[in-house]
Short mmCIF file of C-alpha atoms in Angstrom, two decimals:
data_model
loop_
_atom_site.label_atom_id
_atom_site.label_comp_id
_atom_site.label_asym_id
_atom_site.label_seq_id
_atom_site.Cartn_x
_atom_site.Cartn_y
_atom_site.Cartn_z
CA UNK M 1 -6.75 -14.49 2.38
CA UNK M 2 -4.82 -11.55 3.85
CA UNK M 3 -4.32 -13.62 7.01
CA UNK M 4 -2.68 -16.37 4.95
CA UNK M 5 -0.30 -13.78 3.51
CA UNK M 6 0.45 -12.55 7.03
CA UNK M 7 1.27 -16.10 8.15
CA UNK M 8 3.64 -16.60 5.21
CA UNK M 9 5.27 -13.25 5.93
CA UNK M 10 5.72 -14.18 9.58
CA UNK M 11 7.28 -17.55 8.74
CA UNK M 12 9.55 -15.95 6.16
CA UNK M 13 10.73 -13.32 8.65
CA UNK M 14 11.33 -15.92 11.39
CA UNK M 15 13.37 -18.05 8.99
CA UNK M 16 15.38 -15.08 7.75
CA UNK M 17 13.90 -15.28 4.26
CA UNK M 18 12.20 -12.23 2.82
CA UNK M 19 9.39 -12.53 0.25
CA UNK M 20 10.22 -8.96 -0.71
CA UNK M 21 13.10 -10.14 -2.84
CA UNK M 22 16.12 -10.54 -0.55
CA UNK M 23 16.44 -14.26 -1.26
CA UNK M 24 18.59 -15.85 -3.96
CA UNK M 25 16.88 -15.82 -7.34
CA UNK M 26 17.28 -17.85 -10.46
CA UNK M 27 17.21 -14.92 -12.87
CA UNK M 28 18.27 -11.86 -10.86
CA UNK M 29 18.91 -9.52 -13.76
CA UNK M 30 15.51 -9.99 -15.38
CA UNK M 31 13.67 -9.61 -12.08
CA UNK M 32 15.77 -6.61 -11.04
CA UNK M 33 14.98 -4.87 -14.32
CA UNK M 34 11.28 -5.59 -13.95
CA UNK M 35 11.25 -4.25 -10.39
CA UNK M 36 13.11 -1.09 -11.44
CA UNK M 37 10.32 -0.31 -13.90
CA UNK M 38 7.47 -1.56 -11.72
CA UNK M 39 4.91 0.85 -10.27
CA UNK M 40 5.55 1.73 -6.63
CA UNK M 41 2.90 1.07 -3.99
CA UNK M 42 3.39 2.83 -0.65
CA UNK M 43 1.83 1.08 2.34
CA UNK M 44 1.15 3.13 5.46
CA UNK M 45 -0.08 1.44 8.61
CA UNK M 46 0.94 1.62 12.25
CA UNK M 47 0.43 -2.17 12.51
CA UNK M 48 3.67 -3.86 11.42
CA UNK M 49 2.04 -7.21 10.65
CA UNK M 50 -0.47 -5.52 8.35
CA UNK M 51 2.32 -3.61 6.58
CA UNK M 52 4.25 -6.84 6.05
CA UNK M 53 1.22 -8.77 4.83
CA UNK M 54 0.18 -6.10 2.33
CA UNK M 55 3.78 -5.67 1.14
CA UNK M 56 4.04 -9.42 0.52
CA UNK M 57 0.84 -9.33 -1.50
CA UNK M 58 1.95 -6.28 -3.50
CA UNK M 59 5.42 -7.64 -4.29
CA UNK M 60 3.93 -11.01 -5.27
CA UNK M 61 2.07 -9.10 -7.98
CA UNK M 62 5.36 -7.74 -9.34
CA UNK M 63 5.03 -4.21 -7.98
CA UNK M 64 7.58 -2.32 -5.94
CA UNK M 65 6.52 -1.64 -2.37
CA UNK M 66 7.65 0.59 0.45
CA UNK M 67 6.20 0.53 3.94
CA UNK M 68 5.81 3.33 6.46
CA UNK M 69 4.74 3.19 10.10
CA UNK M 70 3.24 6.68 9.87
CA UNK M 71 1.87 9.15 7.36
CA UNK M 72 4.55 11.65 8.40
CA UNK M 73 7.33 9.20 7.46
CA UNK M 74 5.73 8.67 4.06
CA UNK M 75 5.41 12.41 3.41
CA UNK M 76 9.09 12.87 4.29
CA UNK M 77 10.32 9.95 2.19
CA UNK M 78 12.11 10.14 -1.14
CA UNK M 79 9.54 7.65 -2.49
CA UNK M 80 6.68 10.15 -2.37
CA UNK M 81 7.35 11.41 -5.89
CA UNK M 82 7.48 7.90 -7.35
CA UNK M 83 4.44 6.41 -5.65
CA UNK M 84 1.75 5.14 -8.02
CA UNK M 85 -0.73 4.17 -5.31
CA UNK M 86 -1.07 4.55 -1.53
CA UNK M 87 -2.63 1.91 0.68
CA UNK M 88 -3.20 3.46 4.08
CA UNK M 89 -4.82 2.78 7.40
CA UNK M 90 -7.44 5.30 8.42
CA UNK M 91 -6.69 5.64 12.13
CA UNK M 92 -3.04 6.05 13.10
CA UNK M 93 -1.20 8.05 15.73
CA UNK M 94 -0.14 11.47 14.50
CA UNK M 95 -1.42 12.21 11.02
CA UNK M 96 -4.39 9.95 10.24
CA UNK M 97 -5.43 8.70 6.80
CA UNK M 98 -7.90 11.53 6.17
CA UNK M 99 -5.28 14.13 7.07
CA UNK M 100 -2.79 12.37 4.78
CA UNK M 101 -5.30 12.54 1.94
CA UNK M 102 -5.87 16.27 2.59
CA UNK M 103 -2.13 16.92 2.71
CA UNK M 104 -1.50 15.15 -0.59
CA UNK M 105 -4.34 17.01 -2.29
CA UNK M 106 -3.13 20.34 -0.87
CA UNK M 107 0.26 19.63 -2.43
CA UNK M 108 -1.42 18.95 -5.78
CA UNK M 109 -0.62 15.23 -5.60
CA UNK M 110 -3.46 13.14 -6.95
CA UNK M 111 -2.09 9.73 -5.99
CA UNK M 112 -4.78 7.03 -5.91
CA UNK M 113 -5.49 6.12 -2.28
CA UNK M 114 -6.97 2.91 -0.94
CA UNK M 115 -8.08 3.04 2.69
CA UNK M 116 -8.14 -0.03 4.92
CA UNK M 117 -9.48 0.27 8.43
CA UNK M 118 -10.52 -1.74 11.44
CA UNK M 119 -13.10 0.97 12.20
CA UNK M 120 -15.30 1.39 9.12
CA UNK M 121 -17.75 4.22 9.55
CA UNK M 122 -20.08 5.23 6.76
CA UNK M 123 -19.55 8.97 7.28
CA UNK M 124 -15.77 8.52 7.00
CA UNK M 125 -16.13 6.30 3.93
CA UNK M 126 -18.31 8.92 2.27
CA UNK M 127 -15.86 11.67 3.18
CA UNK M 128 -12.74 9.99 1.76
CA UNK M 129 -14.53 8.71 -1.33
CA UNK M 130 -15.91 12.20 -2.03
CA UNK M 131 -12.35 13.53 -1.76
CA UNK M 132 -11.24 11.05 -4.44
CA UNK M 133 -10.23 7.84 -2.63
CA UNK M 134 -10.21 4.76 -4.82
CA UNK M 135 -11.46 2.41 -2.13
CA UNK M 136 -12.43 2.06 1.53
CA UNK M 137 -12.36 -1.41 3.07
CA UNK M 138 -12.63 -2.85 6.54
CA UNK M 139 -10.01 -5.19 7.96
CA UNK M 140 -9.84 -8.06 7.37
CA UNK M 141 -10.47 -7.87 3.66
CA UNK M 142 -10.20 -10.20 0.70
CA UNK M 143 -6.90 -10.04 -1.17
CA UNK M 144 -8.75 -10.11 -4.49
CA UNK M 145 -10.55 -6.90 -3.60
CA UNK M 146 -7.29 -5.14 -2.89
CA UNK M 147 -5.67 -6.54 -6.05
CA UNK M 148 -8.49 -5.20 -8.21
CA UNK M 149 -8.16 -1.74 -6.66
CA UNK M 150 -4.38 -1.73 -7.10
CA UNK M 151 -4.81 -2.67 -10.77
CA UNK M 152 -7.37 0.12 -11.13
CA UNK M 153 -4.94 2.61 -9.54
CA UNK M 154 -2.08 1.58 -11.82
CA UNK M 155 -4.31 1.80 -14.88
CA UNK M 156 -5.53 5.26 -13.85
CA UNK M 157 -1.90 6.36 -13.46
CA UNK M 158 -1.04 5.17 -16.95
CA UNK M 159 -3.82 7.32 -18.42
CA UNK M 160 -2.49 10.53 -16.83
#
């Protein structure tokens, strides 16, 4: 399913149309207001196609989404304070997903984190889950699995 989203994202980018909301809309004011109040999902992955695919999925659900090519860029962004959930790759150049999780926790930020990785190892899964991660999934993954975890993250944020 995520591959289908990636294909749509690719076609949209090639045609100059963005599924992220840069196209003409029928009811811009209603949608703009909904997006202003929508939870923010930050997507961190060094693979641009994966970032685009996940962003397309997230925005199709009505959430706001920001993408980052590295954990460092996310930590330096103005969106850090408004992020309701982080979807991050595990292995990236520079700061990896585990180090990002440690950094957020050290700062007292308990943002729900969903890990996606092409290199699933049980010891790493156990480590991030023990530290409070919401999920740990290997690529490729089913969109429905990610949607359920995002919903769980948003619900957890509403309770705090």
